[in-house]
Amino acid sequence: MIGRKGWINVAERFETKTVHIGHDPLRGVKSKSTPIYQTSVFAFDGLEEVEQYYVGEGEYLYTRNGNPNQAELARAIAVLEGAEAGVSAASGMGAIMAGLLAVLSPGDHVLASHEIYGGTYALLHKELSRFGIELECIQLGQMTKLADHVRPTTRLFFLETITNPLLTVADLPYWIKKAKSLGLTVMVDNTFATPYLVQPISFGADLVVHSGTKYIGGHSDVTSGVLVGSQATIKRATEVVANYGASLSPFEAWLTSRGLKTLAVRMERQCDNASQIAAFLREHTAVGQVYYPSPTDTFFFSRQKQGAMVSFVLADETKIYDFYRALDWIKLAPSLAGVETSVSHPVTTSHRAFSEEQRKETGITMGLVRLSVGIEAVQDIQSALDAALGK
């Protein structure tokens, strides 16, 4: 029974009371905000309830296998992307791994854009190759036919909506249609665009993945990932997440869901700021080249926005160390998409897994700066960059 101050009186002795602090499940009380189910396991009234779980009549057993906070986040992204189902994971890479392993088997061949994120490349090239899975990177901007690269063992086509870090936008509807006509499963990393700008499922993509650490969470205080797609594929991906120990913690899931609530207003402001900053950088004498999508590139986006990332190359690449040292309140950080503006250096962070030859082929040079534009006053962002570029 419930005793003084909400304690459960199971015994009189102090040692037992301290262990059994708790309360009965709330009845008739509706919390406006989802509670954090910070528990490793769920309790049962008897063996019959345990059996009900295993025959699909119970919801939760062990947080590694599922938790209400994990499920809430996955469902939310599935709804926003127009997918049947979703699963959350401990990181974006965990979600990518779950998607790949849900589809691929030993001996399979994967086609991917040569501009994929360095972590994705490392997973496919270094780790999954040990399972006999072969990666082939292709330059989508220099070809119109996918069939020339398809083998009998080709199973999956992987690409990003907006690439990292050069912000190239492939013609998503075209490439998805081509890949599907060849019988390939299509997986799209939609992290940079978010479902606010585009929903790849609407063009026929089978799987869409997000690093929830970035725009979904949006506050640089969480590490998470989400994969969405068909019921059948997500069911298998959920098993991968549990079996490989890539489950998202309840608190991280709750934080990511909380951040998701402001995605629309954050993206609106950040995209507008980025557009203005890109224009400013194009006119700056210390900048040699600016990478930022054009409205023509993003013709298939659901909104007339080009994203909130801007990359640029210093005109004098030998000044790269001076530039980073001269930044004031804009922080150098290896991640992106927080409400605060930040910069990163792809050569030494996100694309370390690339060889020097690969970096040269893709244009990832020592003087390349990746700028994640925040929600601050755009004039302040511009002033801070101008001061650092002038050093």
mmCIF file of C-alpha atoms in Angstrom:
data_model
loop_
_atom_site.group_PDB
_atom_site.id
_atom_site.type_symbol
_atom_site.label_atom_id
_atom_site.label_comp_id
_atom_site.label_asym_id
_atom_site.label_seq_id
_atom_site.Cartn_x
_atom_site.Cartn_y
_atom_site.Cartn_z
ATOM 1 C CA MET A 1 0.000 0.000 0.000
ATOM 2 C CA ILE A 2 1.033 3.630 -0.410
ATOM 3 C CA GLY A 3 2.336 5.021 2.831
ATOM 4 C CA ARG A 4 3.811 8.334 3.953
ATOM 5 C CA LYS A 5 5.147 10.599 1.192
ATOM 6 C CA GLY A 6 4.338 8.103 -1.567
ATOM 7 C CA TRP A 7 6.498 5.291 -0.221
ATOM 8 C CA ILE A 8 5.324 1.710 -0.560
ATOM 9 C CA ASN A 9 5.279 0.062 2.845
ATOM 10 C CA VAL A 10 6.461 -3.482 2.123
ATOM 11 C CA ALA A 11 8.344 -3.815 5.402
ATOM 12 C CA GLU A 12 9.390 -1.820 8.417
ATOM 13 C CA ARG A 13 13.137 -2.075 8.109
ATOM 14 C CA PHE A 14 15.057 0.857 6.646
ATOM 15 C CA GLU A 15 17.178 -1.230 4.243
ATOM 16 C CA THR A 16 14.098 -2.699 2.538
ATOM 17 C CA LYS A 17 12.200 0.580 2.404
ATOM 18 C CA THR A 18 15.033 2.353 0.590
ATOM 19 C CA VAL A 19 15.058 -0.263 -2.175
ATOM 20 C CA HIS A 20 11.289 -0.318 -2.735
ATOM 21 C CA ILE A 21 10.575 3.376 -3.251
ATOM 22 C CA GLY A 22 7.879 3.784 -5.917
ATOM 23 C CA HIS A 23 4.210 4.196 -6.627
ATOM 24 C CA ASP A 24 1.339 2.395 -8.258
ATOM 25 C CA PRO A 25 0.705 3.148 -11.958
ATOM 26 C CA LEU A 26 -1.200 6.397 -12.294
ATOM 27 C CA ARG A 27 -4.888 5.919 -12.998
ATOM 28 C CA GLY A 28 -7.000 8.645 -14.560
ATOM 29 C CA VAL A 29 -4.079 11.072 -14.743
ATOM 30 C CA LYS A 30 -2.976 12.321 -18.167
ATOM 31 C CA SER A 31 0.423 13.909 -18.429
ATOM 32 C CA LYS A 32 0.636 16.691 -21.031
ATOM 33 C CA SER A 33 4.250 15.738 -21.742
ATOM 34 C CA THR A 34 5.273 12.127 -22.257
ATOM 35 C CA PRO A 35 6.942 10.764 -19.105
ATOM 36 C CA ILE A 36 10.483 9.440 -19.293
ATOM 37 C CA TYR A 37 10.314 5.682 -18.882
ATOM 38 C CA GLN A 38 13.782 5.501 -17.364
ATOM 39 C CA THR A 39 13.694 1.794 -16.679
ATOM 40 C CA SER A 40 15.810 -1.093 -17.902
ATOM 41 C CA VAL A 41 12.980 -3.634 -17.594
ATOM 42 C CA PHE A 42 9.204 -3.770 -17.190
ATOM 43 C CA ALA A 43 7.394 -5.645 -14.434
ATOM 44 C CA PHE A 44 4.694 -8.313 -14.830
ATOM 45 C CA ASP A 45 1.941 -9.520 -12.523
ATOM 46 C CA GLY A 46 2.535 -13.150 -13.439
ATOM 47 C CA LEU A 47 4.009 -15.631 -15.894
ATOM 48 C CA GLU A 48 0.896 -15.387 -18.030
ATOM 49 C CA GLU A 49 1.732 -11.741 -18.863
ATOM 50 C CA VAL A 50 5.270 -12.723 -19.842
ATOM 51 C CA GLU A 51 3.900 -15.280 -22.285
ATOM 52 C CA GLN A 52 1.498 -12.673 -23.674
ATOM 53 C CA TYR A 53 4.499 -10.482 -24.540
ATOM 54 C CA TYR A 54 6.190 -13.256 -26.495
ATOM 55 C CA VAL A 55 3.075 -14.008 -28.537
ATOM 56 C CA GLY A 56 2.732 -10.337 -29.461
ATOM 57 C CA GLU A 57 0.038 -9.327 -26.992
ATOM 58 C CA GLY A 58 2.296 -7.327 -24.691
ATOM 59 C CA GLU A 59 4.188 -4.139 -25.501
ATOM 60 C CA TYR A 60 7.399 -4.021 -23.483
ATOM 61 C CA LEU A 61 9.735 -6.403 -21.701
ATOM 62 C CA TYR A 62 13.268 -5.016 -21.672
ATOM 63 C CA THR A 63 14.344 -1.552 -22.798
ATOM 64 C CA ARG A 64 16.980 -2.987 -25.128
ATOM 65 C CA ASN A 65 14.056 -4.557 -27.030
ATOM 66 C CA GLY A 66 11.684 -1.620 -26.773
ATOM 67 C CA ASN A 67 10.579 1.302 -24.621
ATOM 68 C CA PRO A 68 7.697 3.815 -24.904
ATOM 69 C CA ASN A 69 10.094 6.743 -25.416
ATOM 70 C CA GLN A 70 11.930 4.943 -28.209
ATOM 71 C CA ALA A 71 8.635 4.055 -29.847
ATOM 72 C CA GLU A 72 7.273 7.597 -29.620
ATOM 73 C CA LEU A 73 10.272 9.038 -31.460
ATOM 74 C CA ALA A 74 10.228 6.350 -34.148
ATOM 75 C CA ARG A 75 6.505 6.777 -34.769
ATOM 76 C CA ALA A 76 6.830 10.547 -34.999
ATOM 77 C CA ILE A 77 9.527 10.433 -37.686
ATOM 78 C CA ALA A 78 7.635 7.715 -39.578
ATOM 79 C CA VAL A 79 4.565 9.960 -39.676
ATOM 80 C CA LEU A 80 6.569 12.995 -40.832
ATOM 81 C CA GLU A 81 8.303 10.971 -43.547
ATOM 82 C CA GLY A 82 5.133 9.214 -44.672
ATOM 83 C CA ALA A 83 6.501 5.763 -43.797
ATOM 84 C CA GLU A 84 4.689 2.748 -42.378
ATOM 85 C CA ALA A 85 6.933 2.234 -39.356
ATOM 86 C CA GLY A 86 10.154 3.286 -37.687
ATOM 87 C CA VAL A 87 12.791 2.282 -35.174
ATOM 88 C CA SER A 88 15.111 4.463 -33.120
ATOM 89 C CA ALA A 89 18.759 3.721 -32.400
ATOM 90 C CA ALA A 90 21.596 4.937 -30.207
ATOM 91 C CA SER A 91 23.040 7.097 -33.013
ATOM 92 C CA GLY A 92 22.632 7.938 -36.658
ATOM 93 C CA MET A 93 25.267 5.338 -37.471
ATOM 94 C CA GLY A 94 23.325 2.794 -35.434
ATOM 95 C CA ALA A 95 20.231 3.525 -37.513
ATOM 96 C CA ILE A 96 22.199 3.261 -40.766
ATOM 97 C CA MET A 97 23.689 -0.055 -39.636
ATOM 98 C CA ALA A 98 20.223 -1.379 -38.791
ATOM 99 C CA GLY A 99 18.910 -0.426 -42.207
ATOM 100 C CA LEU A 100 21.831 -1.974 -44.061
ATOM 101 C CA LEU A 101 21.806 -5.226 -42.117
ATOM 102 C CA ALA A 102 18.029 -5.514 -42.436
ATOM 103 C CA VAL A 103 18.449 -5.695 -46.207
ATOM 104 C CA LEU A 104 21.938 -7.040 -46.964
ATOM 105 C CA SER A 105 23.443 -10.515 -46.776
ATOM 106 C CA PRO A 106 27.008 -11.801 -47.290
ATOM 107 C CA GLY A 107 28.036 -11.436 -50.918
ATOM 108 C CA ASP A 108 25.712 -8.526 -51.658
ATOM 109 C CA HIS A 109 26.884 -5.474 -53.588
ATOM 110 C CA VAL A 110 26.010 -1.893 -52.581
ATOM 111 C CA LEU A 111 26.002 1.164 -54.829
ATOM 112 C CA ALA A 112 26.434 4.524 -53.109
ATOM 113 C CA SER A 113 27.078 8.103 -54.049
ATOM 114 C CA HIS A 114 30.794 8.907 -53.824
ATOM 115 C CA GLU A 115 29.917 11.882 -51.607
ATOM 116 C CA ILE A 116 28.485 9.867 -48.714
ATOM 117 C CA TYR A 117 29.292 10.814 -45.142
ATOM 118 C CA GLY A 118 32.668 9.537 -43.955
ATOM 119 C CA GLY A 119 31.134 7.482 -41.155
ATOM 120 C CA THR A 120 28.810 5.717 -43.579
ATOM 121 C CA TYR A 121 31.734 5.002 -45.880
ATOM 122 C CA ALA A 122 33.761 3.572 -42.981
ATOM 123 C CA LEU A 123 30.863 1.331 -41.922
ATOM 124 C CA LEU A 124 30.423 -0.097 -45.407
ATOM 125 C CA HIS A 125 34.063 -0.180 -46.511
ATOM 126 C CA LYS A 126 35.747 -1.246 -43.270
ATOM 127 C CA GLU A 127 33.155 -3.119 -41.214
ATOM 128 C CA LEU A 128 30.530 -4.655 -43.481
ATOM 129 C CA SER A 129 33.193 -5.697 -45.978
ATOM 130 C CA ARG A 130 34.262 -8.233 -43.336
ATOM 131 C CA PHE A 131 30.850 -9.858 -43.859
ATOM 132 C CA GLY A 132 31.445 -10.125 -47.602
ATOM 133 C CA ILE A 133 29.390 -7.034 -48.447
ATOM 134 C CA GLU A 134 30.996 -5.009 -51.225
ATOM 135 C CA LEU A 135 30.724 -1.239 -51.660
ATOM 136 C CA GLU A 136 31.031 0.617 -54.960
ATOM 137 C CA CYS A 137 30.960 4.429 -54.925
ATOM 138 C CA ILE A 138 29.696 6.130 -58.065
ATOM 139 C CA GLN A 139 29.657 9.771 -59.174
ATOM 140 C CA LEU A 140 26.011 10.578 -59.802
ATOM 141 C CA GLY A 141 26.843 13.991 -61.227
ATOM 142 C CA GLN A 142 28.861 12.446 -64.050
ATOM 143 C CA MET A 143 26.425 9.766 -65.184
ATOM 144 C CA THR A 144 22.855 9.221 -66.297
ATOM 145 C CA LYS A 145 22.668 5.410 -66.269
ATOM 146 C CA LEU A 146 22.695 3.319 -63.132
ATOM 147 C CA ALA A 147 22.383 0.013 -64.988
ATOM 148 C CA ASP A 148 26.060 0.026 -66.028
ATOM 149 C CA HIS A 149 27.050 -0.486 -62.386
ATOM 150 C CA VAL A 150 24.416 -3.031 -61.394
ATOM 151 C CA ARG A 151 25.517 -6.652 -60.940
ATOM 152 C CA PRO A 152 23.479 -9.779 -60.195
ATOM 153 C CA THR A 153 24.507 -9.310 -56.534
ATOM 154 C CA THR A 154 23.612 -5.599 -56.319
ATOM 155 C CA ARG A 155 20.962 -5.250 -53.658
ATOM 156 C CA LEU A 156 20.930 -1.686 -52.338
ATOM 157 C CA PHE A 157 21.408 1.889 -53.566
ATOM 158 C CA PHE A 158 22.406 4.435 -50.887
ATOM 159 C CA LEU A 159 22.453 8.206 -51.260
ATOM 160 C CA GLU A 160 21.995 11.402 -49.275
ATOM 161 C CA THR A 161 19.405 14.111 -49.929
ATOM 162 C CA ILE A 162 21.982 16.855 -49.355
ATOM 163 C CA THR A 163 25.522 15.495 -49.238
ATOM 164 C CA ASN A 164 28.014 16.072 -46.464
ATOM 165 C CA PRO A 165 30.066 18.280 -46.690
ATOM 166 C CA LEU A 166 29.809 19.648 -50.267
ATOM 167 C CA LEU A 167 26.008 19.964 -50.130
ATOM 168 C CA THR A 168 25.381 18.422 -53.528
ATOM 169 C CA VAL A 169 21.726 17.672 -54.229
ATOM 170 C CA ALA A 170 21.132 14.714 -56.519
ATOM 171 C CA ASP A 171 17.933 14.499 -58.560
ATOM 172 C CA LEU A 172 16.273 12.279 -55.982
ATOM 173 C CA PRO A 173 13.077 11.439 -57.934
ATOM 174 C CA TYR A 174 15.146 10.474 -60.994
ATOM 175 C CA TRP A 175 17.664 8.252 -59.206
ATOM 176 C CA ILE A 176 15.083 6.547 -57.019
ATOM 177 C CA LYS A 177 13.000 5.723 -60.090
ATOM 178 C CA LYS A 178 16.053 4.339 -61.888
ATOM 179 C CA ALA A 179 17.126 2.232 -58.926
ATOM 180 C CA LYS A 180 13.639 0.836 -58.359
ATOM 181 C CA SER A 181 13.331 -0.105 -62.032
ATOM 182 C CA LEU A 182 16.467 -2.214 -61.562
ATOM 183 C CA GLY A 183 15.009 -3.990 -58.544
ATOM 184 C CA LEU A 184 17.214 -2.260 -55.964
ATOM 185 C CA THR A 185 16.274 -1.311 -52.435
ATOM 186 C CA VAL A 186 16.776 2.445 -52.008
ATOM 187 C CA MET A 187 17.993 3.925 -48.731
ATOM 188 C CA VAL A 188 18.222 7.709 -48.308
ATOM 189 C CA ASP A 189 19.990 9.642 -45.572
ATOM 190 C CA ASN A 190 17.705 12.654 -45.099
ATOM 191 C CA THR A 191 19.586 14.178 -42.167
ATOM 192 C CA PHE A 192 20.564 17.490 -43.794
ATOM 193 C CA ALA A 193 17.210 18.159 -45.452
ATOM 194 C CA THR A 194 14.893 16.717 -42.757
ATOM 195 C CA PRO A 195 11.272 15.811 -43.555
ATOM 196 C CA TYR A 196 10.493 19.525 -43.272
ATOM 197 C CA LEU A 197 12.069 20.040 -46.702
ATOM 198 C CA VAL A 198 11.620 16.700 -48.460
ATOM 199 C CA GLN A 199 10.146 13.233 -47.881
ATOM 200 C CA PRO A 200 12.052 10.634 -49.967
ATOM 201 C CA ILE A 201 9.389 7.973 -49.305
ATOM 202 C CA SER A 202 7.023 9.990 -51.508
ATOM 203 C CA PHE A 203 9.385 9.386 -54.450
ATOM 204 C CA GLY A 204 9.605 5.655 -53.825
ATOM 205 C CA ALA A 205 12.509 5.310 -51.369
ATOM 206 C CA ASP A 206 12.283 2.152 -49.265
ATOM 207 C CA LEU A 207 14.201 3.354 -46.222
ATOM 208 C CA VAL A 208 14.957 6.812 -44.837
ATOM 209 C CA VAL A 209 17.464 7.391 -42.081
ATOM 210 C CA HIS A 210 18.224 10.339 -39.817
ATOM 211 C CA SER A 211 20.903 11.215 -37.370
ATOM 212 C CA GLY A 212 18.562 12.511 -34.675
ATOM 213 C CA THR A 213 21.644 14.093 -33.143
ATOM 214 C CA LYS A 214 21.361 16.808 -35.792
ATOM 215 C CA TYR A 215 18.228 18.734 -36.787
ATOM 216 C CA ILE A 216 15.692 16.345 -35.261
ATOM 217 C CA GLY A 217 17.099 16.897 -31.753
ATOM 218 C CA GLY A 218 18.390 20.317 -32.659
ATOM 219 C CA HIS A 219 20.065 21.368 -29.422
ATOM 220 C CA SER A 220 23.482 19.653 -29.429
ATOM 221 C CA ASP A 221 22.594 17.686 -26.311
ATOM 222 C CA VAL A 222 21.586 14.261 -27.584
ATOM 223 C CA THR A 223 22.943 11.367 -29.664
ATOM 224 C CA SER A 224 20.303 9.344 -31.493
ATOM 225 C CA GLY A 225 19.196 7.924 -34.828
ATOM 226 C CA VAL A 226 15.950 6.921 -36.517
ATOM 227 C CA LEU A 227 15.209 4.608 -39.443
ATOM 228 C CA VAL A 228 11.798 4.482 -41.157
ATOM 229 C CA GLY A 229 10.343 2.349 -43.926
ATOM 230 C CA SER A 230 7.979 -0.543 -44.536
ATOM 231 C CA GLN A 231 6.585 -2.635 -41.691
ATOM 232 C CA ALA A 232 8.444 -5.754 -42.810
ATOM 233 C CA THR A 233 11.858 -4.122 -43.173
ATOM 234 C CA ILE A 234 11.562 -2.128 -39.961
ATOM 235 C CA LYS A 235 10.601 -5.282 -38.078
ATOM 236 C CA ARG A 236 13.900 -6.838 -39.161
ATOM 237 C CA ALA A 237 15.800 -3.591 -38.446
ATOM 238 C CA THR A 238 14.323 -3.539 -34.936
ATOM 239 C CA GLU A 239 15.771 -7.004 -34.348
ATOM 240 C CA VAL A 240 19.159 -5.760 -35.556
ATOM 241 C CA VAL A 241 19.047 -2.801 -33.154
ATOM 242 C CA ALA A 242 18.268 -5.085 -30.208
ATOM 243 C CA ASN A 243 20.657 -7.897 -31.146
ATOM 244 C CA TYR A 244 23.590 -5.584 -31.835
ATOM 245 C CA GLY A 245 22.984 -3.554 -28.671
ATOM 246 C CA ALA A 246 22.273 -0.312 -30.527
ATOM 247 C CA SER A 247 19.144 0.630 -28.590
ATOM 248 C CA LEU A 248 18.479 4.253 -27.736
ATOM 249 C CA SER A 249 18.256 5.157 -24.046
ATOM 250 C CA PRO A 250 14.855 6.378 -22.815
ATOM 251 C CA PHE A 251 16.186 9.787 -21.787
ATOM 252 C CA GLU A 252 17.951 10.354 -25.115
ATOM 253 C CA ALA A 253 14.759 9.326 -26.914
ATOM 254 C CA TRP A 254 12.728 11.734 -24.792
ATOM 255 C CA LEU A 255 15.155 14.596 -25.456
ATOM 256 C CA THR A 256 15.102 13.943 -29.199
ATOM 257 C CA SER A 257 11.301 13.894 -29.241
ATOM 258 C CA ARG A 258 11.215 17.145 -27.321
ATOM 259 C CA GLY A 259 13.574 18.750 -29.820
ATOM 260 C CA LEU A 260 11.480 17.478 -32.727
ATOM 261 C CA LYS A 261 8.554 19.641 -31.614
ATOM 262 C CA THR A 262 10.368 22.802 -32.733
ATOM 263 C CA LEU A 263 11.852 21.379 -35.955
ATOM 264 C CA ALA A 264 9.649 23.448 -38.269
ATOM 265 C CA VAL A 265 10.371 26.829 -36.675
ATOM 266 C CA ARG A 266 14.082 26.075 -36.311
ATOM 267 C CA MET A 267 14.475 24.939 -39.913
ATOM 268 C CA GLU A 268 12.584 27.959 -41.214
ATOM 269 C CA ARG A 269 14.919 30.376 -39.416
ATOM 270 C CA GLN A 270 18.110 28.411 -40.033
ATOM 271 C CA CYS A 271 17.428 27.992 -43.758
ATOM 272 C CA ASP A 272 16.699 31.702 -44.168
ATOM 273 C CA ASN A 273 19.871 32.607 -42.291
ATOM 274 C CA ALA A 274 21.947 30.157 -44.337
ATOM 275 C CA SER A 275 20.707 31.616 -47.617
ATOM 276 C CA GLN A 276 21.819 35.079 -46.562
ATOM 277 C CA ILE A 277 25.167 33.866 -45.228
ATOM 278 C CA ALA A 278 25.866 31.996 -48.487
ATOM 279 C CA ALA A 279 25.247 35.205 -50.430
ATOM 280 C CA PHE A 280 27.567 37.120 -48.090
ATOM 281 C CA LEU A 281 30.356 34.555 -48.437
ATOM 282 C CA ARG A 282 30.137 34.546 -52.241
ATOM 283 C CA GLU A 283 31.090 38.232 -52.211
ATOM 284 C CA HIS A 284 33.869 37.933 -49.635
ATOM 285 C CA THR A 285 37.395 38.361 -50.992
ATOM 286 C CA ALA A 286 38.827 35.823 -48.516
ATOM 287 C CA VAL A 287 36.533 33.075 -49.810
ATOM 288 C CA GLY A 288 37.473 31.141 -52.930
ATOM 289 C CA GLN A 289 34.373 28.996 -53.375
ATOM 290 C CA VAL A 290 30.967 28.561 -51.738
ATOM 291 C CA TYR A 291 28.908 25.370 -51.719
ATOM 292 C CA TYR A 292 25.188 25.924 -51.208
ATOM 293 C CA PRO A 293 22.266 24.360 -53.124
ATOM 294 C CA SER A 294 20.346 26.484 -55.610
ATOM 295 C CA PRO A 295 16.556 26.575 -56.052
ATOM 296 C CA THR A 296 17.096 24.663 -59.292
ATOM 297 C CA ASP A 297 18.938 21.909 -57.404
ATOM 298 C CA THR A 298 16.114 21.574 -54.888
ATOM 299 C CA PHE A 299 13.207 21.737 -57.334
ATOM 300 C CA PHE A 300 11.655 18.609 -55.800
ATOM 301 C CA PHE A 301 11.715 19.907 -52.215
ATOM 302 C CA SER A 302 8.314 20.509 -50.674
ATOM 303 C CA ARG A 303 9.389 23.994 -49.560
ATOM 304 C CA GLN A 304 11.378 26.711 -51.297
ATOM 305 C CA LYS A 305 14.336 26.380 -48.943
ATOM 306 C CA GLN A 306 17.824 25.055 -49.632
ATOM 307 C CA GLY A 307 18.841 23.823 -46.200
ATOM 308 C CA ALA A 308 20.795 25.346 -43.319
ATOM 309 C CA MET A 309 24.327 24.173 -44.136
ATOM 310 C CA VAL A 310 26.905 26.221 -46.042
ATOM 311 C CA SER A 311 30.390 25.029 -46.985
ATOM 312 C CA PHE A 312 33.149 27.245 -48.328
ATOM 313 C CA VAL A 313 36.828 27.160 -49.221
ATOM 314 C CA LEU A 314 39.286 29.845 -48.174
ATOM 315 C CA ALA A 315 40.901 31.692 -51.054
ATOM 316 C CA ASP A 316 44.233 31.150 -49.288
ATOM 317 C CA GLU A 317 44.002 27.650 -47.840
ATOM 318 C CA THR A 318 47.204 28.129 -45.824
ATOM 319 C CA LYS A 319 45.198 30.426 -43.522
ATOM 320 C CA ILE A 320 42.852 27.679 -42.390
ATOM 321 C CA TYR A 321 44.389 27.429 -38.911
ATOM 322 C CA ASP A 322 44.276 31.219 -38.502
ATOM 323 C CA PHE A 323 40.591 31.232 -39.464
ATOM 324 C CA TYR A 324 39.552 28.682 -36.856
ATOM 325 C CA ARG A 325 41.638 30.360 -34.147
ATOM 326 C CA ALA A 326 40.096 33.745 -34.940
ATOM 327 C CA LEU A 327 36.490 32.655 -34.493
ATOM 328 C CA ASP A 328 34.902 34.208 -31.431
ATOM 329 C CA TRP A 329 31.546 32.831 -30.275
ATOM 330 C CA ILE A 330 31.143 30.505 -33.273
ATOM 331 C CA LYS A 331 32.484 27.204 -31.971
ATOM 332 C CA LEU A 332 34.533 24.568 -33.788
ATOM 333 C CA ALA A 333 32.696 21.274 -33.285
ATOM 334 C CA PRO A 334 32.559 17.953 -35.158
ATOM 335 C CA SER A 335 28.750 17.853 -35.302
ATOM 336 C CA LEU A 336 26.105 20.230 -36.649
ATOM 337 C CA ALA A 337 22.505 21.450 -36.702
ATOM 338 C CA GLY A 338 22.197 22.883 -33.206
ATOM 339 C CA VAL A 339 20.377 26.161 -32.668
ATOM 340 C CA GLU A 340 23.809 27.744 -32.308
ATOM 341 C CA THR A 341 26.042 28.391 -35.329
ATOM 342 C CA SER A 342 29.133 26.178 -35.477
ATOM 343 C CA VAL A 343 31.875 25.177 -37.888
ATOM 344 C CA SER A 344 33.764 21.971 -38.559
ATOM 345 C CA HIS A 345 36.764 20.898 -40.615
ATOM 346 C CA PRO A 346 35.810 17.885 -42.766
ATOM 347 C CA VAL A 347 39.377 16.787 -43.505
ATOM 348 C CA THR A 348 40.179 16.279 -39.830
ATOM 349 C CA THR A 349 36.726 15.201 -38.579
ATOM 350 C CA SER A 350 33.844 13.799 -40.646
ATOM 351 C CA HIS A 351 35.956 12.542 -43.569
ATOM 352 C CA ARG A 352 39.074 11.230 -41.866
ATOM 353 C CA ALA A 353 38.141 7.772 -43.152
ATOM 354 C CA PHE A 354 38.657 8.964 -46.736
ATOM 355 C CA SER A 355 42.065 8.569 -48.307
ATOM 356 C CA GLU A 356 43.890 11.645 -49.573
ATOM 357 C CA GLU A 357 43.052 10.573 -53.132
ATOM 358 C CA GLN A 358 39.353 10.248 -52.294
ATOM 359 C CA ARG A 359 39.302 13.684 -50.673
ATOM 360 C CA LYS A 360 40.904 15.247 -53.721
ATOM 361 C CA GLU A 361 38.428 13.513 -56.026
ATOM 362 C CA THR A 362 35.479 14.845 -54.045
ATOM 363 C CA GLY A 363 36.885 18.335 -53.446
ATOM 364 C CA ILE A 364 37.330 17.954 -49.696
ATOM 365 C CA THR A 365 40.487 20.056 -49.346
ATOM 366 C CA MET A 366 42.365 21.406 -46.346
ATOM 367 C CA GLY A 367 40.783 24.811 -46.790
ATOM 368 C CA LEU A 368 37.191 23.541 -46.738
ATOM 369 C CA VAL A 369 34.986 24.806 -43.905
ATOM 370 C CA ARG A 370 31.566 23.330 -43.114
ATOM 371 C CA LEU A 371 29.288 25.910 -41.546
ATOM 372 C CA SER A 372 26.165 24.917 -39.639
ATOM 373 C CA VAL A 373 24.008 28.041 -39.503
ATOM 374 C CA GLY A 374 22.013 28.606 -36.333
ATOM 375 C CA ILE A 375 19.056 30.728 -35.296
ATOM 376 C CA GLU A 376 21.015 33.780 -34.119
ATOM 377 C CA ALA A 377 20.578 37.196 -35.712
ATOM 378 C CA VAL A 378 22.015 36.799 -39.185
ATOM 379 C CA GLN A 379 23.916 40.091 -38.868
ATOM 380 C CA ASP A 380 25.829 38.704 -35.879
ATOM 381 C CA ILE A 381 26.735 35.502 -37.728
ATOM 382 C CA GLN A 382 27.959 37.548 -40.665
ATOM 383 C CA SER A 383 30.037 39.852 -38.458
ATOM 384 C CA ALA A 384 31.690 36.953 -36.658
ATOM 385 C CA LEU A 385 32.642 35.263 -39.940
ATOM 386 C CA ASP A 386 33.855 38.516 -41.443
ATOM 387 C CA ALA A 387 36.146 39.141 -38.492
ATOM 388 C CA ALA A 388 37.658 35.639 -38.663
ATOM 389 C CA LEU A 389 38.089 35.781 -42.430
ATOM 390 C CA GLY A 390 39.913 39.071 -42.101
ATOM 391 C CA LYS A 391 42.671 37.633 -39.916
#
